[in-house]
XYZ file of C-alpha atoms in Angstrom:
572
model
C 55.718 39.453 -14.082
C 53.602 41.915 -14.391
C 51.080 42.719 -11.229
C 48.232 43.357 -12.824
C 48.512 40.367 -14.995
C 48.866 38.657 -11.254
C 45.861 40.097 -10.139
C 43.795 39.108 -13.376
C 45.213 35.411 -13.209
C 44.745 35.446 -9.459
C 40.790 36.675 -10.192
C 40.176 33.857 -13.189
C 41.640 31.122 -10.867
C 39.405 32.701 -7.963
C 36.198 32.602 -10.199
C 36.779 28.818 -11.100
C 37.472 27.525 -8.099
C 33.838 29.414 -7.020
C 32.368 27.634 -9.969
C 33.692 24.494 -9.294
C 33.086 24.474 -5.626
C 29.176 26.153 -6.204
C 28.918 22.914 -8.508
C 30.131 20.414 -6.057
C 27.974 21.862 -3.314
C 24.727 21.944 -5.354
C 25.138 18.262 -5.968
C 24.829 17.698 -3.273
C 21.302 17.504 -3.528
C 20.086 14.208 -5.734
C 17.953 16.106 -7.937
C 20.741 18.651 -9.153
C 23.386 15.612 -9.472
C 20.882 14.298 -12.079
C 20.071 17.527 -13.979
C 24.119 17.686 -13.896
C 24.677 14.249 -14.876
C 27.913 13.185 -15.946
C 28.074 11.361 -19.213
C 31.107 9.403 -19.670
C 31.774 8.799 -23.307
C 35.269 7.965 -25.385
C 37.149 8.533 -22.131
C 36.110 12.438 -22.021
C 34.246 13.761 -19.138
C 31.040 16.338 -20.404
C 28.878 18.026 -18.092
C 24.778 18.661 -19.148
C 24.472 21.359 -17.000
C 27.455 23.618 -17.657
C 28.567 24.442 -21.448
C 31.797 26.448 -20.132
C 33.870 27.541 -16.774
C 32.567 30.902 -15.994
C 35.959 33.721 -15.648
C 33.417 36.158 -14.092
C 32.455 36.484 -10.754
C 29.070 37.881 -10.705
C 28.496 35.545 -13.653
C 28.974 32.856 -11.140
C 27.598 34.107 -8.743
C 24.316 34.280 -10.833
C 24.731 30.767 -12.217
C 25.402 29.496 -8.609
C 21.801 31.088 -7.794
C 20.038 29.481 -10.097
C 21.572 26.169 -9.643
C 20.255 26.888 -5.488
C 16.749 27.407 -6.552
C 17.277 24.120 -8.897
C 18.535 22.651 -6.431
C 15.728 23.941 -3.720
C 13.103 22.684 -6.438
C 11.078 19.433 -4.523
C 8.206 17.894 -5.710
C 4.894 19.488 -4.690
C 1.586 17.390 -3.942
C -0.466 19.070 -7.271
C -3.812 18.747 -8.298
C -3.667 16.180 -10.621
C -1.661 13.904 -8.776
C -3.477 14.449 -5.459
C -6.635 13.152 -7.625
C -5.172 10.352 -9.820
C -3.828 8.935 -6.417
C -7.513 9.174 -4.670
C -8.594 7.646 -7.600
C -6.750 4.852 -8.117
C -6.680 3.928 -4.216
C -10.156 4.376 -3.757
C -11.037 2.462 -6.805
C -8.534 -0.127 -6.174
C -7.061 -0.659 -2.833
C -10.530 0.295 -0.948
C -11.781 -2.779 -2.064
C -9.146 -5.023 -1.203
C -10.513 -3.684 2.992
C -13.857 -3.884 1.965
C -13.574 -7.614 0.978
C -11.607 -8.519 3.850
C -14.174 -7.369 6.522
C -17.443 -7.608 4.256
C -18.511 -11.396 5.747
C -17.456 -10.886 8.785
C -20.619 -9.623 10.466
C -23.067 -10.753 8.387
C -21.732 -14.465 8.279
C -24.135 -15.605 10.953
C -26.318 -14.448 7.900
C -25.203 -15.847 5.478
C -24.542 -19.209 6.594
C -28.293 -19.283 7.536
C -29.107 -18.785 4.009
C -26.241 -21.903 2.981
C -28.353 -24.047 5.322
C -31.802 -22.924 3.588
C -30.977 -23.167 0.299
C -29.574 -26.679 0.721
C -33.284 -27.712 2.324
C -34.986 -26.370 -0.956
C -32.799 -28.404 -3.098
C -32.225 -31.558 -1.315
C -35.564 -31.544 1.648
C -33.031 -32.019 4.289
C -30.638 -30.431 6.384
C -27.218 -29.185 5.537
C -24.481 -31.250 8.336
C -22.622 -29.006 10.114
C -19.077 -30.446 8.560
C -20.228 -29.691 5.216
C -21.638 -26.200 6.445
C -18.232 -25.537 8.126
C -16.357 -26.470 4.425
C -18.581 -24.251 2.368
C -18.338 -21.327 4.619
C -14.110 -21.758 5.108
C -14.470 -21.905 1.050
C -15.878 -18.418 1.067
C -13.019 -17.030 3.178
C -10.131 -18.446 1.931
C -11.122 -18.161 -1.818
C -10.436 -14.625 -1.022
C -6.735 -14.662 -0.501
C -6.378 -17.712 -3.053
C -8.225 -15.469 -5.354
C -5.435 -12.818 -4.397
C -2.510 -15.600 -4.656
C -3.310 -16.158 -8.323
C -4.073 -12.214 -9.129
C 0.045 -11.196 -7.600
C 0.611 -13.916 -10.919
C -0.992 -11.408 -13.059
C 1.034 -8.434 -12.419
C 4.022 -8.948 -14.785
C 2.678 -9.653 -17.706
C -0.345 -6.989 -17.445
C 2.188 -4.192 -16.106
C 4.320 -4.430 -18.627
C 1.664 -5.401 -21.277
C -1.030 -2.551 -20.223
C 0.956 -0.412 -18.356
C 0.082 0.573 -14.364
C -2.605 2.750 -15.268
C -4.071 0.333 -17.587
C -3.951 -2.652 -16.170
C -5.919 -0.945 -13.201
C -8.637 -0.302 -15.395
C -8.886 -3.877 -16.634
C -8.487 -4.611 -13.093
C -12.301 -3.153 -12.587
C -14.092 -6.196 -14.580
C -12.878 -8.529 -11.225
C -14.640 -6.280 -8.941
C -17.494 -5.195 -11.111
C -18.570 -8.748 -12.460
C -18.258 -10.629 -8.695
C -20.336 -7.492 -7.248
C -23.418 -8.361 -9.439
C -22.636 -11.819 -8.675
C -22.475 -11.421 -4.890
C -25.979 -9.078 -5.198
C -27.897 -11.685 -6.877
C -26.664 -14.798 -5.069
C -29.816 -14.631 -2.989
C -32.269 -14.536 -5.827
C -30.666 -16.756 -7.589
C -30.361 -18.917 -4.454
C -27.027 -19.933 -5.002
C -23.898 -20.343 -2.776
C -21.682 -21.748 -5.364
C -22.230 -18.108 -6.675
C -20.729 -16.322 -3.469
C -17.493 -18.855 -3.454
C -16.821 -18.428 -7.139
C -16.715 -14.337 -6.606
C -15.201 -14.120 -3.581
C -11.967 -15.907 -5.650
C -12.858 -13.534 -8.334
C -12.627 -10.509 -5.964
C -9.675 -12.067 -4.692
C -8.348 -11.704 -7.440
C -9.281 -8.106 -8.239
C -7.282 -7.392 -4.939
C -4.266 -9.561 -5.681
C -3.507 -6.598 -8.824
C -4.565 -3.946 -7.133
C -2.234 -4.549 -3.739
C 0.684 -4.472 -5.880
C 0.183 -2.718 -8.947
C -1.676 0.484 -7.074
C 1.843 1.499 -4.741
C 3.506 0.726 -8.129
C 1.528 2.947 -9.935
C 2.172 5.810 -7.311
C 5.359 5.259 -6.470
C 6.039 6.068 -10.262
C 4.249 8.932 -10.268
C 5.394 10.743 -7.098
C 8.414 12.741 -6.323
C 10.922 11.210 -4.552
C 10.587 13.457 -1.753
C 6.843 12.547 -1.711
C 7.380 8.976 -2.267
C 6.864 7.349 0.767
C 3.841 9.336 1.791
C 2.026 8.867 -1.665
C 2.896 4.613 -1.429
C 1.204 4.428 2.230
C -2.153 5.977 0.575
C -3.055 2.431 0.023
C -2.607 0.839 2.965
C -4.842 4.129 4.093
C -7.315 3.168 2.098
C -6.775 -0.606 2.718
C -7.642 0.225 6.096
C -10.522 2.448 5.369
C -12.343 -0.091 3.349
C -11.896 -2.498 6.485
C -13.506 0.480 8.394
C -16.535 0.898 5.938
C -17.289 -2.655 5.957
C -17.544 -2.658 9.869
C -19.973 0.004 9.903
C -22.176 -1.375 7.000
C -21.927 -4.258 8.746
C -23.690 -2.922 12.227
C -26.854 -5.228 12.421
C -29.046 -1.838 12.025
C -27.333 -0.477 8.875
C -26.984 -3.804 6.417
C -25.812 -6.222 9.228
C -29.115 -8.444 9.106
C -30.464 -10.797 7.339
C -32.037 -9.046 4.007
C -28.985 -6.639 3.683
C -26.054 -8.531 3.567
C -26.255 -9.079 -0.760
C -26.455 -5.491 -0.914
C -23.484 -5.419 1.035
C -21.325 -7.592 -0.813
C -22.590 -6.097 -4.252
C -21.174 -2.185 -3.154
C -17.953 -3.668 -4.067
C -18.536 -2.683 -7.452
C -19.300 1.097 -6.656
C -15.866 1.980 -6.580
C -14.530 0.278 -9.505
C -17.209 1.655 -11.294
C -15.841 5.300 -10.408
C -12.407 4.906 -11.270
C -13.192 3.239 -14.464
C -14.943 6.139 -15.058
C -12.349 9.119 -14.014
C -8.670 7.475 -13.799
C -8.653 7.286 -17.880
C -8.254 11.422 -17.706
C -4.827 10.777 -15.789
C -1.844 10.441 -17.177
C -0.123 6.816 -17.045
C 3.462 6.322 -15.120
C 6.162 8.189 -17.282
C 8.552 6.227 -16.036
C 6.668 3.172 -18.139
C 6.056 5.286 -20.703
C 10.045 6.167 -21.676
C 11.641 3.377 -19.964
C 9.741 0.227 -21.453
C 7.532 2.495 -24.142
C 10.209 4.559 -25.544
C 7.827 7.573 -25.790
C 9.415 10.353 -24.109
C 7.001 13.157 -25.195
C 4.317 11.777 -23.781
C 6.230 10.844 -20.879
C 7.584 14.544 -20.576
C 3.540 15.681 -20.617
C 2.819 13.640 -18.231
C 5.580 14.553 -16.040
C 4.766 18.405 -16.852
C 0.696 17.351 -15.589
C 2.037 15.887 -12.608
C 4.678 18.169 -11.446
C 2.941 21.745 -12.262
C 5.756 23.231 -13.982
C 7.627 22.324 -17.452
C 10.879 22.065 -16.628
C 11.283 18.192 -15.954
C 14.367 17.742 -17.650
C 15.738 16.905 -14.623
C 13.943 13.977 -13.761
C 13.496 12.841 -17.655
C 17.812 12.800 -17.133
C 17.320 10.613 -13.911
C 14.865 8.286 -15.792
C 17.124 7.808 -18.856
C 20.273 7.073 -16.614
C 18.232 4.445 -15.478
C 16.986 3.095 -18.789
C 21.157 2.819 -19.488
C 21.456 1.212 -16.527
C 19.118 -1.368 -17.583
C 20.462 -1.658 -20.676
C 22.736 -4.790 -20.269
C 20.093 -7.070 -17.367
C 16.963 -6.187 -20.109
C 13.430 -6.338 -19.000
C 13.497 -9.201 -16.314
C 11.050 -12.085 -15.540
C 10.219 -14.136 -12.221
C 12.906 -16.582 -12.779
C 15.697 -14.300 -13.719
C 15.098 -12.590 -10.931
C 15.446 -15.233 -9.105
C 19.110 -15.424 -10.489
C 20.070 -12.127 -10.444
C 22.787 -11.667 -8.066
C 22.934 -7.853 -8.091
C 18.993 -7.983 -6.588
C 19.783 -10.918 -4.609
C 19.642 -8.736 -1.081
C 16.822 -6.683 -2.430
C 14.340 -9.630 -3.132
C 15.231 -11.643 0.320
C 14.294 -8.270 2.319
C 10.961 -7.709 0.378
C 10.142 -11.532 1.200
C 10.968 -11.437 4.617
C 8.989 -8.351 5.016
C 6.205 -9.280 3.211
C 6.004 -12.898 5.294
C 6.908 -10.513 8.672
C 3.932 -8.667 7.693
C 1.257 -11.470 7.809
C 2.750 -13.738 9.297
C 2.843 -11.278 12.707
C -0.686 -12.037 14.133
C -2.855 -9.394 13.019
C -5.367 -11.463 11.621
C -5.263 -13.636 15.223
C -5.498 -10.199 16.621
C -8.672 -9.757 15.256
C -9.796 -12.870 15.684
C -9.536 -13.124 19.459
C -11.040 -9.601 19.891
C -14.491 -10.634 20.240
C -13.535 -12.792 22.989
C -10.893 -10.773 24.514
C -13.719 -7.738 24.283
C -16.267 -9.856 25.592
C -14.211 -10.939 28.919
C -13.450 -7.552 30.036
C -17.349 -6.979 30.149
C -18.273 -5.548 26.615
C -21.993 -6.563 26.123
C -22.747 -8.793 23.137
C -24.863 -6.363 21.234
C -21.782 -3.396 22.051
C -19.085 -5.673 20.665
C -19.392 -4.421 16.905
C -19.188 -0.942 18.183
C -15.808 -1.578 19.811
C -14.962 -3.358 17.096
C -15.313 -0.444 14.406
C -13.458 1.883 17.014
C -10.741 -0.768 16.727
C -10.811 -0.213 12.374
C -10.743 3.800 13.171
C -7.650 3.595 15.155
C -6.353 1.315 12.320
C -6.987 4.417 10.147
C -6.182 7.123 12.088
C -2.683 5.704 13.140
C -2.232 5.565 9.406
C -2.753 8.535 8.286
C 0.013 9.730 11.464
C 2.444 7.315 9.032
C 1.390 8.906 6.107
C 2.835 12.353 7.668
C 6.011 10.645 9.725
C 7.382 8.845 7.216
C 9.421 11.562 4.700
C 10.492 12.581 8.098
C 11.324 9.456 10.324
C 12.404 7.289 7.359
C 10.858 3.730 6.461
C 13.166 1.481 8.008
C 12.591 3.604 11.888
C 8.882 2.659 11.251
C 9.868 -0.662 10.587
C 11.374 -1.887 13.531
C 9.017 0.526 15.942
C 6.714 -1.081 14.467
C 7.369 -4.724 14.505
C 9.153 -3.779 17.815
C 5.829 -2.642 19.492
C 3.799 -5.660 18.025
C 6.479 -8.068 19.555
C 5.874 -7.114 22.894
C 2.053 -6.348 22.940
C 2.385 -10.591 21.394
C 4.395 -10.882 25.039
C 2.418 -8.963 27.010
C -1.425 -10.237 24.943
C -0.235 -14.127 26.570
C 0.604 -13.013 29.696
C -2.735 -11.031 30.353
C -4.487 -13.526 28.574
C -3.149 -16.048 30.926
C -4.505 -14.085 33.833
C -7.467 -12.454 32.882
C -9.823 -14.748 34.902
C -7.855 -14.964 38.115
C -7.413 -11.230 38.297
C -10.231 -8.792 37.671
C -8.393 -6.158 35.952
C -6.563 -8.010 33.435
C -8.997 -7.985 31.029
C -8.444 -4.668 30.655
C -4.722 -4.823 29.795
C -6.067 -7.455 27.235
C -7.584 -4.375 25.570
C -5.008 -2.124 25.467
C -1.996 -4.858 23.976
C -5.117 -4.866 20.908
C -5.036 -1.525 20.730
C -1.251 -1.042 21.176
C -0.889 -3.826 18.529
C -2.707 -2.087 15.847
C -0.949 0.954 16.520
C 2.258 -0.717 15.793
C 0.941 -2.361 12.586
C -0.820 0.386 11.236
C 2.755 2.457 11.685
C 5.009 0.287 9.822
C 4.682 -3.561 9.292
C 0.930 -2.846 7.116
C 2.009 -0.041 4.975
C 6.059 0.521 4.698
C 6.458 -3.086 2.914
C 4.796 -1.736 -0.227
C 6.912 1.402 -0.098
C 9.830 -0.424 0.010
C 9.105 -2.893 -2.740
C 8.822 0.027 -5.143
C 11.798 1.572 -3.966
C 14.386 -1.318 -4.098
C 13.597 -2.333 -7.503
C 14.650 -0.455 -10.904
C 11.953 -0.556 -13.191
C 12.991 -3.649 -15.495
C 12.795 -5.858 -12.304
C 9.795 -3.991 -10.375
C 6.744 -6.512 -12.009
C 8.194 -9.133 -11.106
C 9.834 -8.182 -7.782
C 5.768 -6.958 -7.357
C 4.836 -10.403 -8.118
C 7.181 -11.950 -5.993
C 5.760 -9.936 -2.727
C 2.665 -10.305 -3.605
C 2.529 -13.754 -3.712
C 4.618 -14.336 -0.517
C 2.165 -11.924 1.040
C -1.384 -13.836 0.176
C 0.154 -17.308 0.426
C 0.993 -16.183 4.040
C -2.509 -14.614 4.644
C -4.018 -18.017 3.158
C -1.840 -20.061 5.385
C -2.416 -17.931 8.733
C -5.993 -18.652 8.076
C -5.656 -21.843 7.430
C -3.340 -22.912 10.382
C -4.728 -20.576 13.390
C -7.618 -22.208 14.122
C -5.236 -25.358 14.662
C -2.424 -23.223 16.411
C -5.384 -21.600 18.652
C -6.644 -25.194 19.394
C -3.603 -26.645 20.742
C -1.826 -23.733 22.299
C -4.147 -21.195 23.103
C -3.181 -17.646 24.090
C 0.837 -19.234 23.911
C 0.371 -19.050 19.757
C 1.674 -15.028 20.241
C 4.641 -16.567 21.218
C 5.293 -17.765 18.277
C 3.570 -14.319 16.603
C 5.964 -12.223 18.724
C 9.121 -14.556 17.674
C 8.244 -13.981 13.921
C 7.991 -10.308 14.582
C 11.619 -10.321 16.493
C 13.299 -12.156 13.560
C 11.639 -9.778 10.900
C 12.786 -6.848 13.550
C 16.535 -7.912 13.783
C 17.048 -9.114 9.685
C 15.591 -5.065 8.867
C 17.816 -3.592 11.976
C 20.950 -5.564 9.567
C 20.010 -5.647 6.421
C 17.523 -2.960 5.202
C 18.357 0.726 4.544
C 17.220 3.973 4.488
C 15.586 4.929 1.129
C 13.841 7.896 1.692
C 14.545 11.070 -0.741
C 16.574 8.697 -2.600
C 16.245 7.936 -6.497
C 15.737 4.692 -7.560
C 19.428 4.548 -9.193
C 21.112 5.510 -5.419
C 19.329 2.759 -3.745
C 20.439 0.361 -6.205
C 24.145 1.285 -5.614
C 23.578 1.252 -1.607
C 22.541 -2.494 -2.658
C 25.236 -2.999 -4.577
C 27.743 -3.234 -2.289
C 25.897 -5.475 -0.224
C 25.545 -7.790 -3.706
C 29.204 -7.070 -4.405
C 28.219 -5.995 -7.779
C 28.754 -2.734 -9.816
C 25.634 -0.980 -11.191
C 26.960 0.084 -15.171
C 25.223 2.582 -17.105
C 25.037 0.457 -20.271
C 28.064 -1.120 -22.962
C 30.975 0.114 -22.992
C 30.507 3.025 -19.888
C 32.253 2.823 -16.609
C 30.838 1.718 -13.406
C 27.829 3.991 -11.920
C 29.546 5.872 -8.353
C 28.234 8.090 -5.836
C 27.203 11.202 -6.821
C 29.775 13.045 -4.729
C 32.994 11.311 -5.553
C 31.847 11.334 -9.969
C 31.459 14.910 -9.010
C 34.843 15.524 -7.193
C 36.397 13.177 -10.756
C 34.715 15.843 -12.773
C 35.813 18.933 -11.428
C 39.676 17.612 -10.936
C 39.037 16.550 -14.892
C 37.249 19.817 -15.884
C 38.739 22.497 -13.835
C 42.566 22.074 -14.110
């Protein structure tokens, strides 16, 4: 043979195998296996991002460049997406904080004004049983309210779309805010019950559909810091409330209706400025079918116009979905390829409430109280209990891309195990020993820490994450209802619990949070900077189920090993 013909068929084999490796390494990253999708179709193998096998080296060289910088390409935090996200958690999940913590200091208040407006009507007393139901009525319509709003998401998600259905979402805030403002002048406490369930149910949409919302809209690299702006703002509304609620701000007895009616501020502002936003395009070419307008939104949202990428990702998805179809509550139910998937996001969503943190704030008066705290001083120490709740997380808001979810999970249900442990023992001992009061405190303290890290904010994260977008309304609906029937039954049962076991009830707090703790350690894992479709196949193999791309294609594998297939198909 001829040497030079050597050396030229030496060269050409040299520049594929560069090709073919500079492919396989690039795909490495998620992003780059989805702009180079493999489409498997009448048994031949044909690859989106390469029309031909390059015989030149600098050719490669210069393809294997720009597949880097594709490769290199994350999502950025951009203007418009920064704002819609402000937007619809300010207008939205702010509230659902507000309303938590709105009655709290005013209720000695309010009840005052129960009491009077019972003498007007009926020239006698109210009895303190009846006094007791009416005012228990006002609390828990709240997370009944909140029950029966999770019901809602489904059919308005997929009906409205995200975006939309948080708009309609504004008339539950708006209508029980004027409600709420006028209760006094209309002298009516039936009024007050009737919106807090309204209000209730405002918040019941807007805890799930607002992560869903921005879990659609972010990057996957941004995911997880994007879906804990919620909980942020959760936390801040709890924080705002607590201040308003000082007895020299609107505390007192002529500014608590004013206080209640500021609910509607914030709805009023993002039915105002989210409709300039552009809706999820993930609803709008999955269950819509309207990829330009999905594409423009993507273009808004990323800063660039290049999203074929992602439009690749979102229409391997759509295939995927093909054969389950758009599913409701009860085939969910059935579905064993999301059987894993919907046990986790109930156990985390019951480990979430069901953890103490509303006993946590209950004893804190007392506990505050003990160590010395005067009565007037309390509500002080009580807002700088809500700004450690929001400081704390905002510090998940920046961990999380890096430490994962499921680290902040069981750190966090970790920490609010023991501070349960250690909150008995000191509360056990604060009166024989002068100091433990003190260390009654700090387990508060350390215990929001631990929840404001993980158990409050990851769950929602996690719930958007797990779930492909046929079964994410109802998988929504599903949390959300485990979540606010817990938060109605820890409110209904502590008082009982607190009764009969006293400072021991943490025990059983602390054992909830160890069970949650241990089923996440086994079960649940790590999803950050992972697309929707790779989650599902981590799941899969727990579910013993293949993921298919749609009739008549072959099963859906890991990137890496489709990509090793292609290039033994492709290159030789």
């Amino acid at each position: 043979m001829n040497p030079s013909n050597c050396t030229r068929i030496n060269t050409e084999v040299f520049a594929n195998l560069f090709v073919i490796l500079s492919v396989v390494s690039s795909c490495f990253q998620p992003a780059t296996c989805v702009k180079q999708a493999i489409k498997l179709q009448a048994g031949r193998i044909q690859w989106s991002g390469i029309n031909k096998v390059t015989t030149s080296p600098n050719t490669a060289m210069a393809e294997n460049k720009e597949w880097g910088k594709s490769a290199e390409r994350r999502g950025r935090l951009t203007v418009v997406l920064a704002l819609a996200t402000l937007i619809s958690a300010f207008g939205s999940s702010f509230q659902y904080g507000y309303n938590v913590a709105v009655i709290n200091s005013p209720s000695p208040f309010m009840q005052q004004f129960y009491n009077t407006t019972y003498v007007e009507r009926y020239g006698r007393p109210m009895e303190d049983n009846f006094l007791t139901l009416l005012w228990s009525l006002s609390v828990s319509m709240y997370p009944l309210g909140g029950f029966f709003g999770s019901l809602m998401v489904a059919p308005l998600v997929n009906k409205l779309g995200r975006k939309g259905t948080l708009l309609f979402n504004n008339i539950f805030s708006i209508v029980p805010a004027v409600m709420m403002g006028v209760s006094e002048v209309a002298k009516s406490y039936e009024i007050i019950i009737v919106a807090r369930f309204i209000v209730g149910i405002c918040a019941g949409l807007s805890s799930n559909v607002v992560p869903m919302y921005l879990g659609e809209l972010s990057p996957k690299n941004l995911r997880g810091a994007l879906g804990i702006i919620p909980q942020l703002f959760i936390t801040i509304g709890i924080l705002s409330a607590q201040v308003l609620g000082i007895r020299n701000i609107l505390g007192n007895s002529t500014g608590w209706p004013l206080m209640l009616g500021l609910t509607g501020i914030p709805a009023l502002i993002e039915l105002l400025l989210l409709p300039f936003f552009p809706e999820s395009p993930r609803y709008m070419l999955i269950q819509r079918g309207d990829e330009k307008t999905a594409k423009k939104a993507l273009q808004r949202l990323r800063g660039w116009d290049d999203v074929d990428a992602e439009l690749s990702e979102m229409r391997l998805e759509d295939q995927s979905e093909r054969a389950e179809g758009h599913l409701s509550v009860l085939s969910l139910l059935s579905q064993r390829s999301l059987r894993w998937q919907l046990v986790s996001i109930i156990i985390m969503n019951m480990g979430q409430q069901l953890s103490g943190v509303n006993a946590i704030y209950y004893y804190a008066d007392s506990i505050y109280a003990t160590a010395g705290v005067k009565q007037n001083d309390i509500q002080y120490v009580t807002v700088g209990t809500g700004a450690v709740n929001v400081v704390m997380t905002i510090v998940a808001v920046f961990i999380v891309e890096a430490s994962g979810r499921r680290l902040l999970l069981l750190c966090g249900f970790g920490i609010c195990c023991g501070a349960c442990v250690l909150l008995t023992v000191a509360l056990n001992f604060q009166e024989s020993m002068t100091w433990m009061p003190y260390v009654s405190i700090t387990c508060v303290i350390i215990y929001v820490i631990g929840h404001a890290i993980g158990p409050s904010p990851i769950p929602y994260v996690v719930t958007t994450e797990m779930f492909r977008q046929s079964a994410r309304p109802a998988a929504f609906m599903v949390a959300g209802s485990v979540h606010w029937l817990s938060n109605f039954t820890v409110g209904l049962i502590f008082p009982f619990l607190e009764k009969g076991l006293g400072s021991y009830s943490f025990i059983i707090f602390s054992f909830v949070c160890l069970v949650t703790l241990v089923y996440i350690w086994l079960v649940v894992p790590e999803t950050k900077s992972k697309t929707f479709l790779e989650i599902c196949q981590m799941f899969a193999k727990r579910n013993k189920v293949e993921i298919k791309l749609g009739d008549g294609d072959l099963p859906l594998k890991e990137s890496k090993e489709s990509l090793e297939d292609a290039v033994r198909v492709t290159a030789f």
